[in-house]
Coordinates of N, CA and C in Angstrom, one line a residue:
L1 N 2.4 6.2 -5.3 CA 1.7 6.4 -4.0 C 1.7 7.9 -3.9
Q2 N 0.6 8.5 -3.6 CA 0.4 9.9 -3.5 C 0.5 10.2 -2.1
I3 N 1.2 11.3 -1.8 CA 1.4 11.7 -0.5 C 0.4 12.8 -0.1
P4 N -0.3 12.5 1.0 CA -1.4 13.5 1.4 C -0.8 14.6 1.8
H5 N -1.5 15.9 1.5 CA -1.0 17.2 2.1 C -1.9 17.7 3.0
A6 N -3.1 17.1 3.2 CA -4.1 17.9 4.0 C -3.9 17.9 5.4
R7 N -3.2 16.7 5.9 CA -3.0 16.9 7.4 C -1.8 17.4 7.9
G8 N -1.6 18.7 7.8 CA -0.5 19.5 8.4 C 0.9 19.2 7.6
G9 N 0.7 18.9 6.2 CA 1.8 18.8 5.3 C 2.9 17.7 5.8
L10 N 2.4 16.5 5.6 CA 3.2 15.3 5.9 C 4.5 15.4 5.2
G11 N 5.5 15.1 5.9 CA 7.0 15.1 5.2 C 7.2 13.6 4.6
I12 N 8.0 13.7 3.6 CA 8.4 12.5 3.0 C 8.9 11.5 4.0
E13 N 9.7 11.8 5.0 CA 10.4 11.0 5.8 C 9.3 10.2 6.6
R14 N 8.1 10.9 7.0 CA 7.2 10.3 7.8 C 6.2 9.3 7.0
V15 N 6.2 9.6 5.7 CA 5.5 8.6 4.8 C 6.4 7.4 4.7
E16 N 7.8 7.6 4.5 CA 8.5 6.5 4.2 C 8.8 5.5 5.5
Q17 N 8.8 6.3 6.6 CA 8.8 5.4 7.8 C 7.5 4.5 8.2
A18 N 6.4 5.1 7.7 CA 5.0 4.4 7.7 C 5.1 3.3 6.9
F19 N 5.5 3.5 5.6 CA 5.6 2.5 4.5 C 6.6 1.3 5.1
E20 N 7.8 1.7 5.5 CA 8.8 0.6 5.8 C 8.2 -0.1 7.1
S21 N 7.3 0.4 7.9 CA 6.9 -0.4 9.1 C 5.8 -1.4 8.7
L22 N 5.3 -1.2 7.5 CA 4.3 -2.1 7.2 C 4.7 -3.7 7.0
P23 N 4.1 -4.7 7.1 CA 4.3 -6.0 6.8 C 4.7 -6.2 5.2
D24 N 5.6 -7.0 4.8 CA 6.1 -7.2 3.5 C 5.0 -7.3 2.5
E25 N 3.8 -8.1 2.8 CA 2.8 -8.2 2.0 C 2.0 -6.9 1.7
Y26 N 1.9 -6.2 2.8 CA 1.2 -4.8 2.5 C 2.1 -3.9 1.7
R27 N 3.3 -3.9 1.7 CA 4.3 -3.1 1.1 C 4.2 -3.5 -0.3
E28 N 4.2 -4.9 -0.6 CA 4.1 -5.3 -2.0 C 3.0 -4.9 -2.8
V29 N 1.9 -5.1 -2.0 CA 0.5 -4.8 -2.8 C 0.4 -3.3 -3.0
I30 N 1.0 -2.5 -2.1 CA 0.7 -1.0 -2.4 C 1.7 -0.6 -3.6
T31 N 3.0 -1.2 -3.4 CA 3.8 -0.9 -4.5 C 3.4 -1.4 -6.0
L32 N 2.8 -2.5 -5.9 CA 2.3 -3.2 -7.3 C 1.2 -2.2 -7.8
A33 N 0.4 -1.8 -6.9 CA -0.9 -1.0 -7.3 C -0.6 0.4 -7.6
H34 N 0.3 1.0 -6.8 CA 0.3 2.5 -6.8 C 1.8 2.9 -7.4
V35 N 2.7 2.1 -7.4 CA 3.9 2.6 -7.9 C 4.1 2.1 -9.3
V36 N 3.9 0.7 -9.4 CA 4.1 0.0 -10.7 C 2.8 0.2 -11.7
G37 N 1.7 0.2 -11.0 CA 0.6 0.7 -11.7 C -0.2 -0.6 -12.3
L38 N -0.1 -1.7 -11.6 CA -0.7 -3.0 -12.1 C -2.2 -3.1 -11.8
S39 N -3.0 -3.6 -12.5 CA -4.4 -3.7 -12.3 C -4.6 -5.0 -11.2
R40 N -5.8 -4.9 -10.6 CA -6.0 -5.8 -9.5 C -5.8 -7.3 -10.0
A41 N -6.2 -7.5 -11.2 CA -6.0 -8.9 -11.8 C -4.6 -9.3 -12.0
E42 N -3.7 -8.2 -12.5 CA -2.3 -8.5 -12.5 C -1.6 -8.7 -11.2
I43 N -2.0 -7.9 -10.3 CA -1.5 -8.0 -8.9 C -1.8 -9.6 -8.3
A44 N -3.0 -9.9 -8.7 CA -3.5 -11.3 -8.2 C -2.6 -12.2 -8.8
E45 N -2.4 -12.2 -10.1 CA -1.4 -13.2 -10.7 C -0.1 -13.2 -10.1
Q46 N 0.2 -12.0 -10.0 CA 1.9 -11.8 -9.4 C 2.0 -12.3 -8.0
M47 N 1.0 -12.1 -7.1 CA 1.0 -12.7 -5.7 C 0.5 -14.0 -5.6
G48 N -0.2 -14.5 -6.6 CA -0.7 -15.8 -6.4 C -2.0 -15.9 -5.5
K49 N -2.8 -14.8 -5.6 CA -4.1 -14.6 -5.0 C -5.2 -14.3 -5.8
S50 N -6.4 -14.5 -5.3 CA -7.6 -14.1 -6.1 C -7.7 -12.5 -6.2
E51 N -8.5 -12.0 -7.2 CA -8.7 -10.5 -7.1 C -9.2 -10.0 -5.8
G52 N -10.1 -10.8 -5.5 CA -10.9 -10.4 -4.2 C -10.0 -10.3 -3.0
A53 N -9.1 -11.3 -2.9 CA -8.0 -11.3 -1.8 C -7.3 -10.0 -2.1
V54 N -6.7 -9.7 -3.2 CA -6.0 -8.5 -3.3 C -6.7 -7.2 -3.0
R55 N -8.0 -7.0 -3.4 CA -8.8 -5.9 -3.0 C -8.7 -5.8 -1.6
V56 N -9.0 -6.8 -0.8 CA -9.1 -6.7 0.6 C -7.7 -6.4 1.2
L57 N -6.6 -7.0 0.8 CA -5.3 -6.8 1.1 C -4.8 -5.3 0.9
L58 N -5.3 -4.7 -0.3 CA -4.9 -3.4 -0.6 C -5.7 -2.3 0.4
H59 N -6.8 -2.8 0.5 CA -7.6 -1.9 1.5 C -7.0 -1.9 2.9
R60 N -6.8 -3.1 3.4 CA -6.2 -3.2 4.7 C -4.9 -2.5 4.8
A61 N -4.0 -2.6 3.8 CA -2.7 -2.1 3.8 C -2.9 -0.5 3.8
L62 N -3.7 0.1 2.8 CA -4.0 1.5 2.9 C -4.6 2.0 4.2
A63 N -5.3 1.3 4.9 CA -6.0 1.6 6.1 C -4.9 1.7 7.2
R64 N -3.9 0.7 7.1 CA -2.8 0.7 8.1 C -2.0 1.9 7.8
V65 N -1.7 2.3 6.6 CA -0.9 3.6 6.4 C -1.5 4.7 6.9
S66 N -2.8 4.8 6.7 CA -3.7 5.9 7.3 C -3.5 6.1 8.8
T67 N -3.5 5.0 9.6 CA -3.5 5.0 10.9 C -2.1 5.5 11.4
L68 N -1.0 5.1 10.6 CA 0.3 5.4 11.0 C 0.6 6.9 10.7
L69 N 0.0 7.5 9.8 CA 0.2 8.9 9.5 C -0.6 9.9 10.4

């Protein structure tokens, strides 16, 4: 997970707080994609969802993080 620097230098605590406030499914998909580095297909298999569902879920999760920061 890359921490954005453009918006007034976000602190790691703020990012962690935003991440922890997400629903479990959002945290899982972000972790699998951006920390573990799995492909969308691998995430889909891991989560028992279609690749399309994973793309939508990841998009919504990242959008939620953006609104919290």
